Amino acid sequence: MSEESGYPLPAPAPEGLNAEWYEFVAGGELRFQRCDDCGKWRHPPRVLCAACGSDHWTWTASTGKGAIYSWTVTHRPLHPMFAEVVPYAVVVVEMEEGVRIICSVREIANEDLSLDLPVSIGIAPVSDTVGLPYALPA
Ligand SMILES: [Zn+2]
């Protein structure tokens, strides 16, 4: 549980560039790194562009829209804190920018998940420095 917000599940404790990303999300913004030299988007955060090797980049706002790329449904809680939320889905969303994020799902039943299902991304605040994205129906 997050000490700061009462968030009921284990929350990430990110460092470095990952912490910067989670901080934008905590502030209600979904941003990804975009290379200043070739324009390629990337996620998860890293120092160098995999396309051109540049270390010049900018945190750039996402449209917040994408589609389900893959998912899994967990039926057995592997931690007691998840006992109340099973079965739950974790999805990989391919964003319009081409990057993929892993997140939870709201307002879509597990049995209604499908490949390429359009979704938008909502944000659940966890603390002042961590927010968690989740997929919603588009
Ligand atoms: Zn580049």
Short mmCIF file of N, CA, C and O and ligand atoms in Angstrom, two decimals:
data_model
loop_
_atom_site.label_atom_id
_atom_site.label_comp_id
_atom_site.label_asym_id
_atom_site.label_seq_id
_atom_site.Cartn_x
_atom_site.Cartn_y
_atom_site.Cartn_z
N MET A 1 0.85 -1.19 0.00
CA MET A 1 0.00 0.00 0.00
C MET A 1 0.88 1.24 0.00
O MET A 1 1.88 1.31 0.67
N SER A 2 0.49 2.20 -0.78
CA SER A 2 1.20 3.47 -0.77
C SER A 2 0.89 4.23 0.51
O SER A 2 -0.26 4.39 0.88
N GLU A 3 1.94 4.64 1.20
CA GLU A 3 1.76 5.37 2.46
C GLU A 3 1.06 6.70 2.24
O GLU A 3 0.30 7.17 3.06
N GLU A 4 1.31 7.32 1.07
CA GLU A 4 0.84 8.67 0.85
C GLU A 4 -0.64 8.77 0.49
O GLU A 4 -1.31 9.71 0.87
N SER A 5 -1.17 7.80 -0.26
CA SER A 5 -2.52 7.98 -0.79
C SER A 5 -3.52 6.95 -0.30
O SER A 5 -4.70 7.09 -0.54
N GLY A 6 -3.04 5.89 0.34
CA GLY A 6 -3.96 4.83 0.68
C GLY A 6 -4.26 3.93 -0.49
O GLY A 6 -5.17 3.11 -0.44
N TYR A 7 -3.49 4.08 -1.60
CA TYR A 7 -3.66 3.18 -2.75
C TYR A 7 -3.55 1.75 -2.23
O TYR A 7 -2.58 1.41 -1.55
N PRO A 8 -4.55 0.91 -2.53
CA PRO A 8 -4.64 -0.38 -1.83
C PRO A 8 -3.72 -1.48 -2.32
O PRO A 8 -3.68 -2.54 -1.72
N LEU A 9 -2.98 -1.26 -3.40
CA LEU A 9 -2.14 -2.33 -3.96
C LEU A 9 -0.69 -1.88 -3.97
O LEU A 9 -0.40 -0.69 -3.91
N PRO A 10 0.24 -2.85 -4.07
CA PRO A 10 1.65 -2.45 -4.16
C PRO A 10 1.86 -1.52 -5.34
O PRO A 10 1.33 -1.74 -6.42
N ALA A 11 2.62 -0.47 -5.13
CA ALA A 11 2.86 0.53 -6.18
C ALA A 11 4.34 0.54 -6.54
O ALA A 11 5.19 0.14 -5.73
N PRO A 12 4.65 0.97 -7.76
CA PRO A 12 6.05 1.03 -8.16
C PRO A 12 6.85 2.07 -7.36
O PRO A 12 6.28 3.04 -6.86
N ALA A 13 8.14 1.83 -7.24
CA ALA A 13 9.07 2.79 -6.63
C ALA A 13 10.15 3.06 -7.66
O ALA A 13 11.28 2.58 -7.55
N PRO A 14 9.81 3.82 -8.73
CA PRO A 14 10.72 3.99 -9.86
C PRO A 14 11.91 4.89 -9.54
O PRO A 14 11.86 5.71 -8.64
N GLU A 15 12.97 4.70 -10.35
CA GLU A 15 14.18 5.52 -10.22
C GLU A 15 14.56 6.07 -11.59
O GLU A 15 14.13 5.56 -12.63
N GLY A 16 15.37 7.09 -11.60
CA GLY A 16 15.95 7.63 -12.83
C GLY A 16 14.89 8.11 -13.82
O GLY A 16 13.91 8.75 -13.44
N LEU A 17 15.09 7.78 -15.10
CA LEU A 17 14.16 8.22 -16.14
C LEU A 17 12.77 7.64 -15.92
O LEU A 17 11.76 8.28 -16.24
N ASN A 18 12.69 6.42 -15.38
CA ASN A 18 11.38 5.85 -15.09
C ASN A 18 10.63 6.69 -14.07
O ASN A 18 9.42 6.88 -14.18
N ALA A 19 11.35 7.22 -13.08
CA ALA A 19 10.72 8.08 -12.07
C ALA A 19 10.18 9.35 -12.71
O ALA A 19 9.11 9.83 -12.33
N GLU A 20 10.93 9.89 -13.69
CA GLU A 20 10.43 11.09 -14.39
C GLU A 20 9.11 10.78 -15.09
O GLU A 20 8.18 11.57 -15.07
N TRP A 21 9.06 9.62 -15.76
CA TRP A 21 7.84 9.25 -16.48
C TRP A 21 6.65 9.12 -15.51
O TRP A 21 5.58 9.67 -15.75
N TYR A 22 6.87 8.40 -14.40
CA TYR A 22 5.78 8.22 -13.43
C TYR A 22 5.35 9.56 -12.81
O TYR A 22 4.20 9.72 -12.44
N GLU A 23 6.28 10.49 -12.73
CA GLU A 23 5.94 11.80 -12.17
C GLU A 23 5.02 12.57 -13.11
O GLU A 23 4.08 13.23 -12.66
N PHE A 24 5.28 12.49 -14.43
CA PHE A 24 4.34 13.11 -15.37
C PHE A 24 2.96 12.48 -15.23
O PHE A 24 1.95 13.18 -15.21
N VAL A 25 2.93 11.15 -15.12
CA VAL A 25 1.64 10.46 -14.99
C VAL A 25 0.95 10.89 -13.70
O VAL A 25 -0.26 11.15 -13.70
N ALA A 26 1.70 11.02 -12.62
CA ALA A 26 1.11 11.47 -11.35
C ALA A 26 0.48 12.84 -11.49
O ALA A 26 -0.52 13.16 -10.85
N GLY A 27 1.06 13.66 -12.37
CA GLY A 27 0.53 15.00 -12.62
C GLY A 27 -0.60 15.01 -13.64
O GLY A 27 -1.06 16.08 -14.04
N GLY A 28 -1.02 13.84 -14.08
CA GLY A 28 -2.15 13.77 -15.00
C GLY A 28 -1.77 13.84 -16.47
O GLY A 28 -2.63 13.98 -17.33
N GLU A 29 -0.46 13.75 -16.77
CA GLU A 29 -0.01 13.84 -18.16
C GLU A 29 0.61 12.52 -18.60
O GLU A 29 1.43 11.95 -17.88
N LEU A 30 0.23 12.07 -19.79
CA LEU A 30 0.88 10.91 -20.38
C LEU A 30 1.85 11.43 -21.43
O LEU A 30 1.46 12.01 -22.44
N ARG A 31 3.13 11.28 -21.14
CA ARG A 31 4.19 11.73 -22.05
C ARG A 31 5.13 10.57 -22.32
O ARG A 31 5.29 9.69 -21.49
N PHE A 32 5.75 10.63 -23.48
CA PHE A 32 6.79 9.66 -23.81
C PHE A 32 7.98 10.42 -24.37
O PHE A 32 7.84 11.54 -24.85
N GLN A 33 9.12 9.77 -24.33
CA GLN A 33 10.30 10.38 -24.91
C GLN A 33 10.16 10.39 -26.43
O GLN A 33 9.71 9.41 -27.02
N ARG A 34 10.56 11.50 -27.04
CA ARG A 34 10.61 11.57 -28.49
C ARG A 34 11.97 12.14 -28.88
O ARG A 34 12.39 13.18 -28.35
N CYS A 35 12.62 11.44 -29.79
CA CYS A 35 13.97 11.84 -30.22
C CYS A 35 13.91 13.20 -30.91
O CYS A 35 13.11 13.41 -31.83
N ASP A 36 14.78 14.13 -30.48
CA ASP A 36 14.84 15.45 -31.10
C ASP A 36 15.47 15.41 -32.49
O ASP A 36 15.27 16.31 -33.29
N ASP A 37 16.23 14.36 -32.76
CA ASP A 37 16.93 14.30 -34.04
C ASP A 37 16.18 13.54 -35.12
O ASP A 37 16.14 13.97 -36.27
N CYS A 38 15.56 12.40 -34.78
CA CYS A 38 14.87 11.63 -35.84
C CYS A 38 13.36 11.55 -35.62
O CYS A 38 12.64 11.03 -36.49
N GLY A 39 12.88 12.01 -34.46
CA GLY A 39 11.44 12.04 -34.23
C GLY A 39 10.83 10.75 -33.71
O GLY A 39 9.63 10.68 -33.46
N LYS A 40 11.64 9.71 -33.53
CA LYS A 40 11.13 8.41 -33.08
C LYS A 40 10.70 8.50 -31.61
O LYS A 40 11.41 9.05 -30.77
N TRP A 41 9.51 7.92 -31.31
CA TRP A 41 9.03 7.85 -29.93
C TRP A 41 9.63 6.62 -29.28
O TRP A 41 9.91 5.63 -29.96
N ARG A 42 9.78 6.64 -27.97
CA ARG A 42 10.28 5.45 -27.28
C ARG A 42 9.71 5.33 -25.88
O ARG A 42 9.40 6.32 -25.22
N HIS A 43 9.56 4.08 -25.45
CA HIS A 43 9.12 3.74 -24.11
C HIS A 43 9.38 2.27 -23.93
O HIS A 43 9.14 1.50 -24.86
N PRO A 44 9.86 1.78 -22.78
CA PRO A 44 10.15 2.53 -21.57
C PRO A 44 11.32 3.50 -21.77
O PRO A 44 12.09 3.38 -22.72
N PRO A 45 11.42 4.47 -20.84
CA PRO A 45 12.44 5.51 -20.96
C PRO A 45 13.86 4.96 -21.00
O PRO A 45 14.19 4.01 -20.29
N ARG A 46 14.68 5.57 -21.85
CA ARG A 46 16.10 5.22 -21.91
C ARG A 46 16.88 6.43 -22.43
O ARG A 46 16.30 7.35 -23.00
N VAL A 47 18.18 6.36 -22.26
CA VAL A 47 19.02 7.52 -22.54
C VAL A 47 19.19 7.76 -24.04
O VAL A 47 19.10 8.89 -24.50
N LEU A 48 19.45 6.69 -24.80
CA LEU A 48 19.76 6.85 -26.23
C LEU A 48 18.62 6.38 -27.11
O LEU A 48 17.91 5.43 -26.79
N CYS A 49 18.48 7.03 -28.26
CA CYS A 49 17.50 6.62 -29.27
C CYS A 49 17.99 5.33 -29.94
O CYS A 49 19.12 5.27 -30.43
N ALA A 50 17.13 4.31 -29.96
CA ALA A 50 17.50 3.04 -30.59
C ALA A 50 17.55 3.17 -32.11
O ALA A 50 18.15 2.34 -32.78
N ALA A 51 16.90 4.19 -32.66
CA ALA A 51 16.87 4.35 -34.12
C ALA A 51 18.10 5.07 -34.65
O ALA A 51 18.64 4.70 -35.68
N CYS A 52 18.56 6.13 -33.93
CA CYS A 52 19.66 6.93 -34.49
C CYS A 52 20.81 7.15 -33.50
O CYS A 52 21.83 7.72 -33.88
N GLY A 53 20.66 6.70 -32.25
CA GLY A 53 21.75 6.82 -31.29
C GLY A 53 21.83 8.16 -30.59
O GLY A 53 22.70 8.37 -29.74
N SER A 54 20.95 9.08 -30.93
CA SER A 54 20.99 10.42 -30.33
C SER A 54 20.65 10.38 -28.84
O SER A 54 19.83 9.57 -28.40
N ASP A 55 21.29 11.27 -28.09
CA ASP A 55 20.90 11.41 -26.68
C ASP A 55 20.12 12.70 -26.45
O ASP A 55 19.98 13.16 -25.32
N HIS A 56 19.59 13.26 -27.53
CA HIS A 56 18.74 14.46 -27.43
C HIS A 56 17.28 14.05 -27.57
O HIS A 56 16.92 13.42 -28.57
N TRP A 57 16.49 14.34 -26.57
CA TRP A 57 15.09 13.93 -26.61
C TRP A 57 14.27 14.87 -25.75
O TRP A 57 14.80 15.66 -24.96
N THR A 58 12.94 14.77 -25.89
CA THR A 58 12.00 15.62 -25.16
C THR A 58 10.83 14.77 -24.68
O THR A 58 10.35 13.91 -25.43
N TRP A 59 10.39 15.02 -23.44
CA TRP A 59 9.15 14.39 -22.98
C TRP A 59 8.01 15.04 -23.74
O TRP A 59 7.73 16.22 -23.57
N THR A 60 7.33 14.26 -24.58
CA THR A 60 6.33 14.82 -25.49
C THR A 60 4.96 14.21 -25.19
O THR A 60 4.84 13.00 -24.95
N ALA A 61 3.93 15.06 -25.19
CA ALA A 61 2.58 14.61 -24.82
C ALA A 61 2.04 13.59 -25.82
O ALA A 61 2.17 13.74 -27.02
N SER A 62 1.42 12.56 -25.28
CA SER A 62 0.77 11.52 -26.07
C SER A 62 -0.68 11.93 -26.32
O SER A 62 -1.26 12.72 -25.57
N THR A 63 -1.28 11.34 -27.36
CA THR A 63 -2.71 11.55 -27.58
C THR A 63 -3.54 10.84 -26.51
O THR A 63 -4.72 11.13 -26.35
N GLY A 64 -2.90 9.87 -25.83
CA GLY A 64 -3.65 9.09 -24.84
C GLY A 64 -4.54 8.03 -25.47
O GLY A 64 -5.37 7.44 -24.79
N LYS A 65 -4.35 7.79 -26.76
CA LYS A 65 -5.19 6.81 -27.46
C LYS A 65 -4.32 5.70 -28.04
O LYS A 65 -3.19 5.93 -28.47
N GLY A 66 -4.92 4.50 -28.05
CA GLY A 66 -4.20 3.37 -28.60
C GLY A 66 -5.14 2.20 -28.79
O GLY A 66 -6.36 2.37 -28.85
N ALA A 67 -4.57 1.02 -28.89
CA ALA A 67 -5.36 -0.19 -29.10
C ALA A 67 -4.70 -1.34 -28.36
O ALA A 67 -3.48 -1.37 -28.18
N ILE A 68 -5.55 -2.30 -27.95
CA ILE A 68 -5.03 -3.46 -27.23
C ILE A 68 -4.11 -4.27 -28.15
O ILE A 68 -4.51 -4.68 -29.24
N TYR A 69 -2.89 -4.46 -27.70
CA TYR A 69 -1.90 -5.24 -28.45
C TYR A 69 -1.85 -6.67 -27.93
O TYR A 69 -1.66 -7.62 -28.68
N SER A 70 -2.03 -6.83 -26.60
CA SER A 70 -2.02 -8.14 -25.97
C SER A 70 -2.58 -8.00 -24.57
O SER A 70 -2.73 -6.89 -24.07
N TRP A 71 -2.90 -9.11 -23.93
CA TRP A 71 -3.37 -9.05 -22.55
C TRP A 71 -3.27 -10.41 -21.89
O TRP A 71 -3.09 -11.43 -22.57
N THR A 72 -3.38 -10.41 -20.59
CA THR A 72 -3.45 -11.64 -19.81
C THR A 72 -4.43 -11.40 -18.68
O THR A 72 -4.60 -10.27 -18.22
N VAL A 73 -5.09 -12.46 -18.24
CA VAL A 73 -6.02 -12.37 -17.12
C VAL A 73 -5.48 -13.24 -15.99
O VAL A 73 -5.21 -14.42 -16.19
N THR A 74 -5.29 -12.62 -14.84
CA THR A 74 -4.80 -13.33 -13.67
C THR A 74 -5.98 -13.81 -12.83
O THR A 74 -6.84 -13.01 -12.47
N HIS A 75 -6.02 -15.10 -12.56
CA HIS A 75 -7.12 -15.68 -11.78
C HIS A 75 -6.70 -16.03 -10.35
O HIS A 75 -7.53 -16.08 -9.46
N ARG A 76 -5.41 -16.32 -10.16
CA ARG A 76 -4.91 -16.67 -8.81
C ARG A 76 -4.03 -15.54 -8.32
O ARG A 76 -3.03 -15.21 -8.96
N PRO A 77 -4.37 -14.96 -7.18
CA PRO A 77 -3.52 -13.89 -6.66
C PRO A 77 -2.18 -14.45 -6.20
O PRO A 77 -2.13 -15.42 -5.45
N LEU A 78 -1.09 -13.84 -6.66
CA LEU A 78 0.24 -14.28 -6.24
C LEU A 78 0.72 -13.48 -5.03
O LEU A 78 1.79 -13.74 -4.51
N HIS A 79 -0.10 -12.52 -4.62
CA HIS A 79 0.18 -11.73 -3.42
C HIS A 79 -1.16 -11.52 -2.72
O HIS A 79 -2.17 -11.27 -3.38
N PRO A 80 -1.21 -11.65 -1.39
CA PRO A 80 -2.50 -11.53 -0.67
C PRO A 80 -3.24 -10.22 -0.96
O PRO A 80 -4.48 -10.20 -0.92
N MET A 81 -2.51 -9.15 -1.27
CA MET A 81 -3.18 -7.87 -1.50
C MET A 81 -4.02 -7.88 -2.78
O MET A 81 -4.87 -7.01 -2.96
N PHE A 82 -3.79 -8.86 -3.66
CA PHE A 82 -4.56 -8.94 -4.90
C PHE A 82 -5.74 -9.90 -4.81
O PHE A 82 -6.47 -10.08 -5.77
N ALA A 83 -5.94 -10.51 -3.63
CA ALA A 83 -7.00 -11.51 -3.47
C ALA A 83 -8.38 -10.94 -3.78
O ALA A 83 -9.25 -11.63 -4.29
N GLU A 84 -8.57 -9.66 -3.49
CA GLU A 84 -9.88 -9.04 -3.68
C GLU A 84 -10.13 -8.60 -5.13
O GLU A 84 -11.26 -8.25 -5.47
N VAL A 85 -9.11 -8.58 -5.96
CA VAL A 85 -9.28 -8.01 -7.30
C VAL A 85 -9.22 -9.04 -8.42
O VAL A 85 -9.45 -8.70 -9.59
N VAL A 86 -8.92 -10.32 -8.10
CA VAL A 86 -8.92 -11.33 -9.15
C VAL A 86 -10.36 -11.69 -9.53
O VAL A 86 -11.24 -11.59 -8.67
N PRO A 87 -10.62 -12.10 -10.77
CA PRO A 87 -9.67 -12.10 -11.88
C PRO A 87 -9.54 -10.69 -12.46
O PRO A 87 -10.51 -9.98 -12.61
N TYR A 88 -8.29 -10.31 -12.76
CA TYR A 88 -8.06 -8.99 -13.34
C TYR A 88 -7.18 -9.11 -14.58
O TYR A 88 -6.40 -10.06 -14.71
N ALA A 89 -7.35 -8.17 -15.48
CA ALA A 89 -6.58 -8.19 -16.73
C ALA A 89 -5.45 -7.17 -16.66
O ALA A 89 -5.58 -6.11 -16.04
N VAL A 90 -4.35 -7.53 -17.28
CA VAL A 90 -3.25 -6.61 -17.54
C VAL A 90 -3.09 -6.59 -19.05
O VAL A 90 -3.03 -7.65 -19.68
N VAL A 91 -3.06 -5.39 -19.61
CA VAL A 91 -3.02 -5.27 -21.07
C VAL A 91 -1.74 -4.57 -21.53
O VAL A 91 -1.14 -3.79 -20.79
N VAL A 92 -1.35 -4.88 -22.74
CA VAL A 92 -0.33 -4.12 -23.45
C VAL A 92 -1.08 -3.26 -24.46
O VAL A 92 -1.82 -3.80 -25.29
N VAL A 93 -0.93 -1.96 -24.34
CA VAL A 93 -1.59 -1.03 -25.27
C VAL A 93 -0.55 -0.46 -26.21
O VAL A 93 0.47 0.06 -25.77
N GLU A 94 -0.82 -0.59 -27.50
CA GLU A 94 0.04 0.09 -28.48
C GLU A 94 -0.57 1.46 -28.72
O GLU A 94 -1.68 1.58 -29.23
N MET A 95 0.19 2.48 -28.33
CA MET A 95 -0.29 3.85 -28.42
C MET A 95 -0.21 4.34 -29.87
O MET A 95 0.54 3.77 -30.68
N GLU A 96 -0.95 5.39 -30.18
CA GLU A 96 -0.90 5.95 -31.54
C GLU A 96 0.51 6.34 -31.94
O GLU A 96 0.85 6.32 -33.12
N GLU A 97 1.34 6.69 -30.95
CA GLU A 97 2.72 7.09 -31.22
C GLU A 97 3.61 5.89 -31.57
O GLU A 97 4.77 6.06 -31.95
N GLY A 98 3.08 4.67 -31.38
CA GLY A 98 3.85 3.48 -31.70
C GLY A 98 4.49 2.81 -30.50
O GLY A 98 4.96 1.67 -30.61
N VAL A 99 4.55 3.50 -29.36
CA VAL A 99 5.12 2.89 -28.17
C VAL A 99 4.05 2.02 -27.51
O VAL A 99 2.86 2.17 -27.77
N ARG A 100 4.49 1.11 -26.65
CA ARG A 100 3.56 0.23 -25.95
C ARG A 100 3.72 0.43 -24.45
O ARG A 100 4.84 0.57 -23.95
N ILE A 101 2.57 0.42 -23.76
CA ILE A 101 2.60 0.48 -22.30
C ILE A 101 1.82 -0.69 -21.74
O ILE A 101 0.91 -1.22 -22.38
N ILE A 102 2.19 -1.09 -20.55
CA ILE A 102 1.51 -2.17 -19.83
C ILE A 102 0.70 -1.51 -18.72
O ILE A 102 1.22 -0.69 -17.97
N CYS A 103 -0.58 -1.87 -18.64
CA CYS A 103 -1.42 -1.23 -17.62
C CYS A 103 -2.62 -2.09 -17.28
O CYS A 103 -2.84 -3.13 -17.89
N SER A 104 -3.39 -1.62 -16.32
CA SER A 104 -4.62 -2.30 -15.93
C SER A 104 -5.76 -1.82 -16.82
O SER A 104 -5.56 -1.03 -17.74
N VAL A 105 -6.96 -2.30 -16.53
CA VAL A 105 -8.13 -2.02 -17.36
C VAL A 105 -9.29 -1.61 -16.47
O VAL A 105 -9.47 -2.19 -15.39
N ARG A 106 -10.06 -0.65 -16.92
CA ARG A 106 -11.31 -0.29 -16.25
C ARG A 106 -12.42 -0.21 -17.28
O ARG A 106 -12.18 0.21 -18.41
N GLU A 107 -13.61 -0.59 -16.86
CA GLU A 107 -14.83 -0.47 -17.67
C GLU A 107 -14.82 -1.34 -18.92
O GLU A 107 -15.60 -1.09 -19.85
N ILE A 108 -13.94 -2.31 -18.98
CA ILE A 108 -13.97 -3.32 -20.04
C ILE A 108 -13.90 -4.68 -19.35
O ILE A 108 -12.94 -4.95 -18.64
N ALA A 109 -14.93 -5.50 -19.53
CA ALA A 109 -14.94 -6.82 -18.91
C ALA A 109 -13.84 -7.68 -19.51
O ALA A 109 -13.52 -7.54 -20.70
N ASN A 110 -13.26 -8.54 -18.70
CA ASN A 110 -12.16 -9.38 -19.17
C ASN A 110 -12.55 -10.13 -20.45
O ASN A 110 -11.75 -10.25 -21.38
N GLU A 111 -13.80 -10.63 -20.51
CA GLU A 111 -14.22 -11.41 -21.67
C GLU A 111 -14.46 -10.53 -22.91
O GLU A 111 -14.61 -11.04 -24.01
N ASP A 112 -14.48 -9.22 -22.74
CA ASP A 112 -14.67 -8.32 -23.88
C ASP A 112 -13.36 -7.80 -24.47
O ASP A 112 -13.37 -7.05 -25.45
N LEU A 113 -12.24 -8.16 -23.86
CA LEU A 113 -10.94 -7.73 -24.41
C LEU A 113 -10.71 -8.42 -25.75
O LEU A 113 -11.04 -9.60 -25.91
N SER A 114 -10.17 -7.69 -26.71
CA SER A 114 -9.87 -8.28 -28.00
C SER A 114 -8.70 -7.53 -28.63
O SER A 114 -8.44 -6.37 -28.30
N LEU A 115 -8.03 -8.19 -29.55
CA LEU A 115 -6.92 -7.57 -30.25
C LEU A 115 -7.40 -6.34 -31.00
O LEU A 115 -8.48 -6.36 -31.60
N ASP A 116 -6.60 -5.29 -30.96
CA ASP A 116 -6.88 -4.03 -31.67
C ASP A 116 -8.08 -3.26 -31.15
O ASP A 116 -8.55 -2.33 -31.79
N LEU A 117 -8.61 -3.66 -29.99
CA LEU A 117 -9.72 -2.91 -29.39
C LEU A 117 -9.24 -1.49 -29.07
O LEU A 117 -8.26 -1.32 -28.35
N PRO A 118 -9.91 -0.48 -29.61
CA PRO A 118 -9.48 0.90 -29.32
C PRO A 118 -9.69 1.24 -27.85
O PRO A 118 -10.73 0.92 -27.28
N VAL A 119 -8.70 1.87 -27.27
CA VAL A 119 -8.78 2.28 -25.86
C VAL A 119 -8.20 3.69 -25.71
O VAL A 119 -7.46 4.16 -26.57
N SER A 120 -8.60 4.32 -24.63
CA SER A 120 -7.92 5.55 -24.23
C SER A 120 -7.32 5.28 -22.86
O SER A 120 -7.71 4.34 -22.17
N ILE A 121 -6.40 6.13 -22.47
CA ILE A 121 -5.68 5.91 -21.22
C ILE A 121 -6.15 6.89 -20.16
O ILE A 121 -6.17 8.10 -20.39
N GLY A 122 -6.57 6.34 -19.03
CA GLY A 122 -6.87 7.14 -17.86
C GLY A 122 -5.72 7.05 -16.87
O GLY A 122 -4.80 6.24 -17.05
N ILE A 123 -5.76 7.87 -15.85
CA ILE A 123 -4.66 7.90 -14.89
C ILE A 123 -5.19 7.82 -13.47
O ILE A 123 -6.07 8.60 -13.09
N ALA A 124 -4.66 6.87 -12.71
CA ALA A 124 -5.00 6.74 -11.30
C ALA A 124 -3.85 7.32 -10.48
O ALA A 124 -2.73 6.83 -10.55
N PRO A 125 -4.10 8.38 -9.72
CA PRO A 125 -3.03 8.93 -8.88
C PRO A 125 -2.74 7.97 -7.72
O PRO A 125 -3.66 7.43 -7.11
N VAL A 126 -1.48 7.77 -7.45
CA VAL A 126 -1.06 6.91 -6.34
C VAL A 126 -0.40 7.76 -5.25
O VAL A 126 -0.62 7.57 -4.07
N SER A 127 0.43 8.70 -5.68
CA SER A 127 1.13 9.59 -4.76
C SER A 127 1.48 10.86 -5.53
O SER A 127 1.12 11.00 -6.70
N ASP A 128 2.24 11.74 -4.92
CA ASP A 128 2.68 12.95 -5.62
C ASP A 128 3.66 12.64 -6.74
O ASP A 128 3.85 13.44 -7.65
N THR A 129 4.29 11.46 -6.66
CA THR A 129 5.33 11.14 -7.64
C THR A 129 5.02 9.92 -8.50
O THR A 129 5.80 9.60 -9.40
N VAL A 130 3.93 9.25 -8.23
CA VAL A 130 3.57 8.06 -9.02
C VAL A 130 2.09 8.10 -9.38
O VAL A 130 1.23 8.27 -8.52
N GLY A 131 1.84 7.94 -10.66
CA GLY A 131 0.49 7.73 -11.17
C GLY A 131 0.52 6.48 -12.02
O GLY A 131 1.55 6.13 -12.59
N LEU A 132 -0.61 5.79 -12.07
CA LEU A 132 -0.67 4.55 -12.84
C LEU A 132 -1.68 4.70 -13.97
O LEU A 132 -2.85 5.02 -13.73
N PRO A 133 -1.25 4.42 -15.21
CA PRO A 133 -2.19 4.48 -16.32
C PRO A 133 -3.10 3.25 -16.33
O PRO A 133 -2.73 2.20 -15.82
N TYR A 134 -4.30 3.41 -16.88
CA TYR A 134 -5.18 2.28 -17.09
C TYR A 134 -5.92 2.49 -18.41
O TYR A 134 -6.11 3.62 -18.85
N ALA A 135 -6.35 1.38 -19.02
CA ALA A 135 -7.05 1.44 -20.30
C ALA A 135 -8.54 1.53 -20.06
O ALA A 135 -9.09 0.85 -19.19
N LEU A 136 -9.19 2.37 -20.86
CA LEU A 136 -10.64 2.56 -20.84
C LEU A 136 -11.19 2.35 -22.25
O LEU A 136 -10.45 2.51 -23.22
N PRO A 137 -12.48 2.10 -22.38
CA PRO A 137 -13.03 2.07 -23.73
C PRO A 137 -12.80 3.40 -24.42
O PRO A 137 -12.93 4.45 -23.79
N ALA A 138 -12.46 3.36 -25.71
CA ALA A 138 -12.19 4.62 -26.45
C ALA A 138 -13.49 5.37 -26.70
O ALA A 138 -14.54 4.82 -26.74
ZN ZN B 1 16.56 9.23 -32.98
#
